[in-house]
Short mmCIF file of C-alpha atoms in Angstrom, two decimals:
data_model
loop_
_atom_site.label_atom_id
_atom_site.label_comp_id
_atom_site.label_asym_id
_atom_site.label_seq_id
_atom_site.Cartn_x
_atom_site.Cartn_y
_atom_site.Cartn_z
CA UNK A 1 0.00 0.00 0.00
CA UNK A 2 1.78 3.19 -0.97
CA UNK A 3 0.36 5.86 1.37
CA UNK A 4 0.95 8.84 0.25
CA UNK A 5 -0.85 8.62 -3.10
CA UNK A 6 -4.18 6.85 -2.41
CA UNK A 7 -5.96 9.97 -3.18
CA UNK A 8 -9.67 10.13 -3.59
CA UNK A 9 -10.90 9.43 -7.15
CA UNK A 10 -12.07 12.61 -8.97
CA UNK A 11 -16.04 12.44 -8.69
CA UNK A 12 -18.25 15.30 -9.17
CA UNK A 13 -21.39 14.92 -6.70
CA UNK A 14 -24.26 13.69 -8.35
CA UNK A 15 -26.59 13.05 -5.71
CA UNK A 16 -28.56 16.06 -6.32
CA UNK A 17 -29.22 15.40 -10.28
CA UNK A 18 -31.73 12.69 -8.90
CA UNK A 19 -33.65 15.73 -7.58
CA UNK A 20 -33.22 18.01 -10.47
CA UNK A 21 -35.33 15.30 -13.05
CA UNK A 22 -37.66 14.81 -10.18
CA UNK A 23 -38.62 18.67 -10.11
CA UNK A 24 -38.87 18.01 -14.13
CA UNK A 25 -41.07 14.93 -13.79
CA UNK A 26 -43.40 17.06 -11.36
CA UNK A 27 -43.50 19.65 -14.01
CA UNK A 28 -44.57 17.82 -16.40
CA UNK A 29 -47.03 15.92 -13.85
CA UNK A 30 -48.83 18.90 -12.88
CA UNK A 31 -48.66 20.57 -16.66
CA UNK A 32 -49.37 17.75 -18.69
CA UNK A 33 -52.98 15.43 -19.00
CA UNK A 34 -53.13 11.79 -19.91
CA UNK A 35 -55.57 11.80 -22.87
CA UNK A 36 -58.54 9.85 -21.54
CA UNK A 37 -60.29 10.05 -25.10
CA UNK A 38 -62.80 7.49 -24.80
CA UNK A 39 -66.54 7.27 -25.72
CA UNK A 40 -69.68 6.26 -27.55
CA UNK A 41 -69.25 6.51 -31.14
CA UNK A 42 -71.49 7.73 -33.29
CA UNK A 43 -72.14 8.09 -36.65
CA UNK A 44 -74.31 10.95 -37.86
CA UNK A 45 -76.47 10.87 -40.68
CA UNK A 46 -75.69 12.01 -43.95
CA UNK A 47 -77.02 16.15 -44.63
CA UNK A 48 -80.55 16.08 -46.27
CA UNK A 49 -80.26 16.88 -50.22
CA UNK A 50 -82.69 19.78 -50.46
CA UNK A 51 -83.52 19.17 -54.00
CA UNK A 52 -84.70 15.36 -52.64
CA UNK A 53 -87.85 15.00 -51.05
CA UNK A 54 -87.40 13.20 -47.58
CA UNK A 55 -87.10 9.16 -48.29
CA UNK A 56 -90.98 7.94 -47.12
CA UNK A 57 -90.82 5.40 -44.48
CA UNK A 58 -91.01 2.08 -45.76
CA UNK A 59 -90.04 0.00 -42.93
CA UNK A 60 -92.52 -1.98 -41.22
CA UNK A 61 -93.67 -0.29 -37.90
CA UNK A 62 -93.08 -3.27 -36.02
CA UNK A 63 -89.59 -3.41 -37.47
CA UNK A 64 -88.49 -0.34 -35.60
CA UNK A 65 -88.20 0.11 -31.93
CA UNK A 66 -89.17 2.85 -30.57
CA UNK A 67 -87.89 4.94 -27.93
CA UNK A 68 -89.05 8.52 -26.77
CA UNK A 69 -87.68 10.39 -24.16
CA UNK A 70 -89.37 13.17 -22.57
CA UNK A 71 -87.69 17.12 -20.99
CA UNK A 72 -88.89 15.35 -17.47
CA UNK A 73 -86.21 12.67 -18.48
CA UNK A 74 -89.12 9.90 -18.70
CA UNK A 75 -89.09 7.64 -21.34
CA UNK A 76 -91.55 6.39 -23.44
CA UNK A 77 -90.30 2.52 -25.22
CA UNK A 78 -92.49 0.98 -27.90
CA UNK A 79 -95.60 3.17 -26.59
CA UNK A 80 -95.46 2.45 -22.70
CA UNK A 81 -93.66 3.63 -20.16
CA UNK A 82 -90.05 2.46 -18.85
CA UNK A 83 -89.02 3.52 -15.27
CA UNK A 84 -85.63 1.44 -15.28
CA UNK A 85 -83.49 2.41 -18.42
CA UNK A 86 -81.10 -0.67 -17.21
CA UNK A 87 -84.20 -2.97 -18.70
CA UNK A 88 -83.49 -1.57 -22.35
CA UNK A 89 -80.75 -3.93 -23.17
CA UNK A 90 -82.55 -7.11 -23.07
CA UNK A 91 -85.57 -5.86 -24.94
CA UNK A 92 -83.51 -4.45 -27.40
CA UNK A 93 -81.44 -7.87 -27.69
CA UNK A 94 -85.03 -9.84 -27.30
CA UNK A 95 -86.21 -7.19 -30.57
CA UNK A 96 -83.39 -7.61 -32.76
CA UNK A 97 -82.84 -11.34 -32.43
CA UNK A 98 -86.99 -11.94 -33.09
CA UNK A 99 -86.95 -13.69 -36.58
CA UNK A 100 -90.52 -13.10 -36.84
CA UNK A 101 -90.24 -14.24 -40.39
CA UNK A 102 -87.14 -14.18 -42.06
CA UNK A 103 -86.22 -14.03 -45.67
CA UNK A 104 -83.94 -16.39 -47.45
CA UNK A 105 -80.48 -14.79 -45.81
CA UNK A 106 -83.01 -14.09 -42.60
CA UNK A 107 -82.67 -17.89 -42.22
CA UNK A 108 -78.73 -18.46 -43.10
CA UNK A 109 -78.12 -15.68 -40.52
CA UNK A 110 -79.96 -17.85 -37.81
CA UNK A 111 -78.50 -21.20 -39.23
CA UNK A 112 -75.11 -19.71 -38.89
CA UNK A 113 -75.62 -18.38 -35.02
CA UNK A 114 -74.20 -20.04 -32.46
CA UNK A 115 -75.87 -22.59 -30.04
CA UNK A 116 -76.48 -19.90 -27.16
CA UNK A 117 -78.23 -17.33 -29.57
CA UNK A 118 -79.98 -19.85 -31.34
CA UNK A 119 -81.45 -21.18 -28.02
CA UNK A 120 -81.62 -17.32 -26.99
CA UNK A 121 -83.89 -16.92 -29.56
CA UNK A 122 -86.20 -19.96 -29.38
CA UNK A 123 -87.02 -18.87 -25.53
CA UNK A 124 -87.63 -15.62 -26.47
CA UNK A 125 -88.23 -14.48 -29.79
CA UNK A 126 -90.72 -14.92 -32.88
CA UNK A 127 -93.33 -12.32 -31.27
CA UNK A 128 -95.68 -10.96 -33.75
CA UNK A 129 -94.92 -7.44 -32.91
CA UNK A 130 -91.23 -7.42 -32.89
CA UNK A 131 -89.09 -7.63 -35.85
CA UNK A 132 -88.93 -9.50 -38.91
CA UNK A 133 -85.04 -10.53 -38.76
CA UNK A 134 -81.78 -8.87 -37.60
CA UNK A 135 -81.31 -7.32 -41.00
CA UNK A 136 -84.79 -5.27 -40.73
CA UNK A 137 -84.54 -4.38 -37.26
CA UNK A 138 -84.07 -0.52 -36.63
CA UNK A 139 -84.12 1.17 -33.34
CA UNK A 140 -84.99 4.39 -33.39
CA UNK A 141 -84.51 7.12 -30.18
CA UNK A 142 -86.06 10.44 -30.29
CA UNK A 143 -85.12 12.77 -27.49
CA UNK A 144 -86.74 16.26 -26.46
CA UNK A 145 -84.98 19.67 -26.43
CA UNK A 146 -85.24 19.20 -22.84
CA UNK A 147 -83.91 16.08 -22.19
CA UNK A 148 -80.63 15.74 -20.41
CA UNK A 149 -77.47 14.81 -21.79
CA UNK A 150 -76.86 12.13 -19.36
CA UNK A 151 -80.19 10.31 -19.75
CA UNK A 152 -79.38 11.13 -23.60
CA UNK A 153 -75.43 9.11 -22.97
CA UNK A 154 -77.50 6.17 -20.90
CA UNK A 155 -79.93 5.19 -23.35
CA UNK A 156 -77.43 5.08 -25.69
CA UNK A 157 -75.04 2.97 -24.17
CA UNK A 158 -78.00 0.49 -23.50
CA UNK A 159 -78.13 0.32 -26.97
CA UNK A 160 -74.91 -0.30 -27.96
CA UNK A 161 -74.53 -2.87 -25.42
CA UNK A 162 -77.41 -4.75 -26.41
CA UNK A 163 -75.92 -4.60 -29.91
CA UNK A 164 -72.21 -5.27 -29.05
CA UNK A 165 -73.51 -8.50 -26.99
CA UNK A 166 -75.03 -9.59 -29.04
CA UNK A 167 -72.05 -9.59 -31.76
CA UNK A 168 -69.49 -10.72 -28.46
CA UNK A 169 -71.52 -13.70 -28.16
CA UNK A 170 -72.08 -14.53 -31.80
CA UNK A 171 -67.61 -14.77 -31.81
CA UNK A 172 -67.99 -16.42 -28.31
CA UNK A 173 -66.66 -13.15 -26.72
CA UNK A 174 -67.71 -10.98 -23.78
CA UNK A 175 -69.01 -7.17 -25.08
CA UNK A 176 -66.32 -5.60 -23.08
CA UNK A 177 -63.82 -8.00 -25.21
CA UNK A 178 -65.91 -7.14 -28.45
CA UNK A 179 -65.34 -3.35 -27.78
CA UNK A 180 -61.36 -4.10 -27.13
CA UNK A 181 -61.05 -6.08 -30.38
CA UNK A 182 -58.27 -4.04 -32.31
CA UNK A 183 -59.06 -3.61 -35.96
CA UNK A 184 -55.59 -3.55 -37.60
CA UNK A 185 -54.93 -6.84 -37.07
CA UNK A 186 -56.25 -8.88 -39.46
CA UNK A 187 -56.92 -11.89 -37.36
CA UNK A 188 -58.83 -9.75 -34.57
CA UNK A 189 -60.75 -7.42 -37.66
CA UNK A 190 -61.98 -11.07 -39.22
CA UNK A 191 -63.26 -11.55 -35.69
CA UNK A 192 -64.93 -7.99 -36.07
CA UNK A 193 -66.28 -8.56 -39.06
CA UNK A 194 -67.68 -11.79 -38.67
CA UNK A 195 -69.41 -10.72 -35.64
CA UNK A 196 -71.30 -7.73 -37.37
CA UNK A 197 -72.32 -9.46 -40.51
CA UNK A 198 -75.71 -9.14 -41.65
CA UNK A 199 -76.65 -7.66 -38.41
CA UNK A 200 -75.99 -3.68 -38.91
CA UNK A 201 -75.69 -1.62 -36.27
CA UNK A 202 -78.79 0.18 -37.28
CA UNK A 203 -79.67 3.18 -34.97
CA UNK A 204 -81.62 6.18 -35.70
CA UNK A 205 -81.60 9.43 -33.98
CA UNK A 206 -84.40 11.68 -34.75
CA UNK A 207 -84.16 15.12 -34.58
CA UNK A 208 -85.41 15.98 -31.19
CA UNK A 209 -88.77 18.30 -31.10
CA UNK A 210 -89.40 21.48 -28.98
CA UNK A 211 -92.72 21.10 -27.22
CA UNK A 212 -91.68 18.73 -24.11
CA UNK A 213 -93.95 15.63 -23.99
CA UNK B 1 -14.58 -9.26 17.37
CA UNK B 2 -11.48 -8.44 15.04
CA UNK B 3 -13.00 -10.55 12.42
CA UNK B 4 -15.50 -8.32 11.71
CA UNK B 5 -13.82 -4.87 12.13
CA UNK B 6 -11.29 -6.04 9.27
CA UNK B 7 -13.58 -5.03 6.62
CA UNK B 8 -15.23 -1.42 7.61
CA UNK B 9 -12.42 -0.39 5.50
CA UNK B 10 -14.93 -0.57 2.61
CA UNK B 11 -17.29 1.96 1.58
CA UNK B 12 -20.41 1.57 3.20
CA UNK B 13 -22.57 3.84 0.44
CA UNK B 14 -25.05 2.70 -1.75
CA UNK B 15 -24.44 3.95 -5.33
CA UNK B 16 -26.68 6.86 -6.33
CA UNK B 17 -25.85 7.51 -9.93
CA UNK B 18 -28.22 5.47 -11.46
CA UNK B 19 -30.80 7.58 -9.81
CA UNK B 20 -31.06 9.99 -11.70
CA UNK B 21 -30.92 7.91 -15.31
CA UNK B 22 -34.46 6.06 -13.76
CA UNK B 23 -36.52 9.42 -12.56
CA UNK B 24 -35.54 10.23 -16.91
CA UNK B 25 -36.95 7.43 -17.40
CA UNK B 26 -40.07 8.09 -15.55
CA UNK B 27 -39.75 11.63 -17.03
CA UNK B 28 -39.99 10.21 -20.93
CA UNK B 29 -42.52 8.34 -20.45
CA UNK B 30 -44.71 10.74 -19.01
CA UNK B 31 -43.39 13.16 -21.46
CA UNK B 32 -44.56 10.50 -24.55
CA UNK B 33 -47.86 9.59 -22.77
CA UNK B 34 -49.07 12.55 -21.95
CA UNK B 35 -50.25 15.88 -23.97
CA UNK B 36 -50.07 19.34 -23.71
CA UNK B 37 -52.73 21.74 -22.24
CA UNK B 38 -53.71 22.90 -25.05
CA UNK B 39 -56.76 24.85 -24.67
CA UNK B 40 -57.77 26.10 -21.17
CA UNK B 41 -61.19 24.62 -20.36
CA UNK B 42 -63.81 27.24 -19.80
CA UNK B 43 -67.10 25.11 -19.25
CA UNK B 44 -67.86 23.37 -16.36
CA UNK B 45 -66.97 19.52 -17.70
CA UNK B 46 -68.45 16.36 -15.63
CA UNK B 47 -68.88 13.75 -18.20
CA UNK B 48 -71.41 11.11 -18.31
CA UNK B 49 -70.45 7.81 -17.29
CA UNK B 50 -71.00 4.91 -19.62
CA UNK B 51 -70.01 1.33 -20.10
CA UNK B 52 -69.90 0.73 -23.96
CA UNK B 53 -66.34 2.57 -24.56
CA UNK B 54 -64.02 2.79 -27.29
CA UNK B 55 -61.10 4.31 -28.21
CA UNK B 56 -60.38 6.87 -30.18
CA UNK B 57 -57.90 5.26 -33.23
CA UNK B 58 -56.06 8.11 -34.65
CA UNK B 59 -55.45 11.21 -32.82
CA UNK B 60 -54.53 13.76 -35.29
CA UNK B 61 -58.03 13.00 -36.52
CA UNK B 62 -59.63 14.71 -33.65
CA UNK B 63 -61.29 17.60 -32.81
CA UNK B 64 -62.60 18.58 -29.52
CA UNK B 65 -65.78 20.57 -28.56
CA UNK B 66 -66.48 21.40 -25.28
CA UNK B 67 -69.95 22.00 -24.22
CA UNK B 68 -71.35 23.11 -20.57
CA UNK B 69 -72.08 25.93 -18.40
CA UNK B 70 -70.13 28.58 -18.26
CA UNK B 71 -67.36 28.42 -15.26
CA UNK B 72 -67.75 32.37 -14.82
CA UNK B 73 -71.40 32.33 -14.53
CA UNK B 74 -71.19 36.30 -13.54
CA UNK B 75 -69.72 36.62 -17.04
CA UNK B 76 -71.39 34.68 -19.57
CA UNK B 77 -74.78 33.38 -17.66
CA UNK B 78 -76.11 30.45 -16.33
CA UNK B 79 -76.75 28.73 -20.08
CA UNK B 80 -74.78 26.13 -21.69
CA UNK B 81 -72.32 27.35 -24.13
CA UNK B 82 -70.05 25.66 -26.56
CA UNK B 83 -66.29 26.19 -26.78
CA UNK B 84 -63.55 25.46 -29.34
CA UNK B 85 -59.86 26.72 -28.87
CA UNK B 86 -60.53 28.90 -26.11
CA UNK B 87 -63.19 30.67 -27.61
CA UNK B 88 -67.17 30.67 -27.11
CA UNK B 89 -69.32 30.13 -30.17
CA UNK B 90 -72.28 30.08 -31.27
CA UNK B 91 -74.06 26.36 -32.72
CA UNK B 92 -73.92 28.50 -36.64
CA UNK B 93 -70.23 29.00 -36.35
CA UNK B 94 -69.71 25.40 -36.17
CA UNK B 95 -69.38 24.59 -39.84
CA UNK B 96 -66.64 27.24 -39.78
CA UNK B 97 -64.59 25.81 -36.97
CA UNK B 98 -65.15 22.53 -38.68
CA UNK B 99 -63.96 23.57 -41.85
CA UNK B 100 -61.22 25.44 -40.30
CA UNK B 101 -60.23 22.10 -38.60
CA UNK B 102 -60.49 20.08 -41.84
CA UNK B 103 -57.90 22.51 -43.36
CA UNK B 104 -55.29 21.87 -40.78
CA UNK B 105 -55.59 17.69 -42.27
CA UNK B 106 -53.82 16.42 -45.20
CA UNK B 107 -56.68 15.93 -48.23
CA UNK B 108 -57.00 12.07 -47.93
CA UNK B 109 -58.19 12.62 -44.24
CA UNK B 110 -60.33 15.33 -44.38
CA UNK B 111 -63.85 13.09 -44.43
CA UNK B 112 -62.46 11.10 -42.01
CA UNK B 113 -62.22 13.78 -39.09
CA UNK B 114 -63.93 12.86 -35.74
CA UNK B 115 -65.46 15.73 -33.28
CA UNK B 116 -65.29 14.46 -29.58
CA UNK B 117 -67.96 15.93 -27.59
CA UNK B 118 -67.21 16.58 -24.65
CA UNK B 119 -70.45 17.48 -22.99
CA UNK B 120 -71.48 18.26 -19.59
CA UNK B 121 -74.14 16.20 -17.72
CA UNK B 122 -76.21 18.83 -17.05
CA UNK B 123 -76.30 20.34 -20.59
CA UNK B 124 -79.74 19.42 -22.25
CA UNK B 125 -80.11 17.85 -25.48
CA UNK B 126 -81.14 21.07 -26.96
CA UNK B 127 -77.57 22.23 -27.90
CA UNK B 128 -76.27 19.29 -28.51
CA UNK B 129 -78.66 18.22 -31.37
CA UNK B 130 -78.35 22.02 -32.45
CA UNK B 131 -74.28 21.17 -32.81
CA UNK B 132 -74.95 18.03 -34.21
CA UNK B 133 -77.54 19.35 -37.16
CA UNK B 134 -74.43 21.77 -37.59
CA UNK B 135 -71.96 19.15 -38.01
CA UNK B 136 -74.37 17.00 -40.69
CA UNK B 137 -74.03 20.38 -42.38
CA UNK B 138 -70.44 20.38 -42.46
CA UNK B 139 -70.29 17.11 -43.34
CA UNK B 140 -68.48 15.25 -40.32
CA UNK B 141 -69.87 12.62 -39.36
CA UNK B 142 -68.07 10.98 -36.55
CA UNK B 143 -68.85 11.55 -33.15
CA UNK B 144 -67.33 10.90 -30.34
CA UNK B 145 -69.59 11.50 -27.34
CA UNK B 146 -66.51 11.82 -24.83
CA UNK B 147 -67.60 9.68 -21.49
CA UNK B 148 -65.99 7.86 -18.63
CA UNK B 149 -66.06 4.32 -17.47
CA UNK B 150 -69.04 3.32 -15.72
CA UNK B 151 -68.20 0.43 -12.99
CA UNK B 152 -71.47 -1.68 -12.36
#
């Protein structure tokens, strides 16, 4: 051991840099907002050609499902009254999967269901007032001026629920896993596809009118 | 116990210097995850809660409208109003801002831009339809009606 020379190595202190890129970390903490961009998507229908005269209904009126929402937030489904909005789901599953009397594809679309729908709809479906087939089926929500948003956001996740079980369980998937299925890979977008086949996604939102019901 | 005192000749600290290299870590990440403030939110913004979410796919695609009561109520009243960038409009100015929007996108993506709503819960459906019949006019057609997750 030579004595004399064992001299410290040469260090510069850099204990305090740890706190230095903590004080940027909170900065950008406190600044900064994790994008929480998630929702119900919608799409709108197309703008009205003026020079056209508005298309004349020609679906059957028991092909479309009606629901009416009033400014006291009270809803009105298929001409009676609904206290519990959580109920819409399985009436609107029970209404689209009715194949009251299906056409030619009306029947390959139920031959090519799987067990559980199938049974699904032999317990409950084939009313006379409900819909023809999946293809036909329509439902259609009309809201007041004065109706709330949230009311508004709750019916219309009932729908889409009822809809996106109802493709979950035709690709033996839960709705939540339905909703996760990512679309740009091709073996999760066949999935996707398959699911939604001949059963659109058919939902109509009238323009809402003044006078509050 | 002379056994044991032979070795306090080593240094006893714990090195620090990789410290610093994982708090930059932490700092990237929250630096890629994370956006900008952008606009400074002037509506009052609790958003509904649903459980039927998806995600947004492309980001550049969006726009954001903001729509809720006022958060200086002495200012601008009690009613609902709708903001983009920092600014109060009203629902006939919304083709503008949309069109204004669809200029900032390259041409292949300009039908393909999505509007997130971000509405209030206690806004009534009033304005909102009122923006929406604006935005069939401007021809965009995705919506986004901005919500959180709804645990039941």
């Amino acid at each position: 051991m030579a004595k004399g020379k064992n001299r410290p190595a040469a260090e510069v202190n850099s204990g305090s840099m740890a706190d230095i890129a903590f004080l940027l970390l909170i900065f950008f903490l406190v600044t900064t907002t994790i994008a929480n961009d998630k929702g119900i998507a919608m799409l709108l229908p197309p703008k009205p050609d003026p020079n056209e005269p508005p298309p004349e209904v020609t679906k059957n009126d028991r092909n479309i499902f009606k629901i009416q929402a009033n400014s006291l937030d009270l809803l009105l489904v298929e001409d009676e009254p609904l206290k519990d909005v959580g109920m819409l789901k399985d009436m609107i599953k029970d209404f689209v999967l009715n194949f009251r009397k299906p056409s030619i594809e009306g029947k390959e679309l139920y031959n090519s269901l799987p067990a559980t729908l199938r049974s699904h709809v032999q317990s409950k479906g084939k009313k006379e007032n409900s819909s023809d087939e999946p293809g036909e089926a329509v439902v259609s929500f009309k809201a007041d001026r004065g109706t709330s948003y949230e009311l508004y956001i709750r019916v219309l996740d009932e729908i889409n629920a009822a809809y996106n079980e109802i493709y979950g369980q035709r690709v033996g998937i839960t709705a939540e896993e339905f909703l996760q299925l990512d679309k740009s890979d091709p073996q999760q977008n066949e999935m996707y596809q398959r699911a939604r086949k001949g059963i659109p996604r058919a939902i109509s939102i009238a323009e809402p009118n003044k006078i509050g019901g | 116990m002379p056994k044991f005192k032979k070795s306090s000749n080593t240094s006893e600290e714990i090195p620090t210097a990789a410290l610093p290299d994982i708090i930059f870590m932490l700092l990237f990440f929250f630096m890629v995850t994370t956006v900008l403030r952008e606009t400074s939110i002037m509506v009052a913004q609790t958003l509904p809660k649903s459980t039927q979410l998806s995600k947004l796919e492309r980001k550049s695609l969006v726009s954001y409208i903001y729509i809720g009561k006022p958060n200086k109520v002495e200012l601008y009243g009690e009613q609902p109003k709708i903001q983009v960038n920092d600014v109060f409009i009203e629902p006939k100015d919304v083709v503008r801002f949309v069109n204004v929007e669809k200029d900032k996108l390259s041409e292949v993506e300009r039908d393909q831009i999505t509007i997130s709503m971000k509405v209030d819960v206690e806004a009534k459906m009033g304005i909102v339809s009122d923006v929406q019949q604006e935005l069939r006019e401007a021809n965009a057609r995705k919506v986004l009606y901005s919500s959180l997750k709804r645990l039941d």
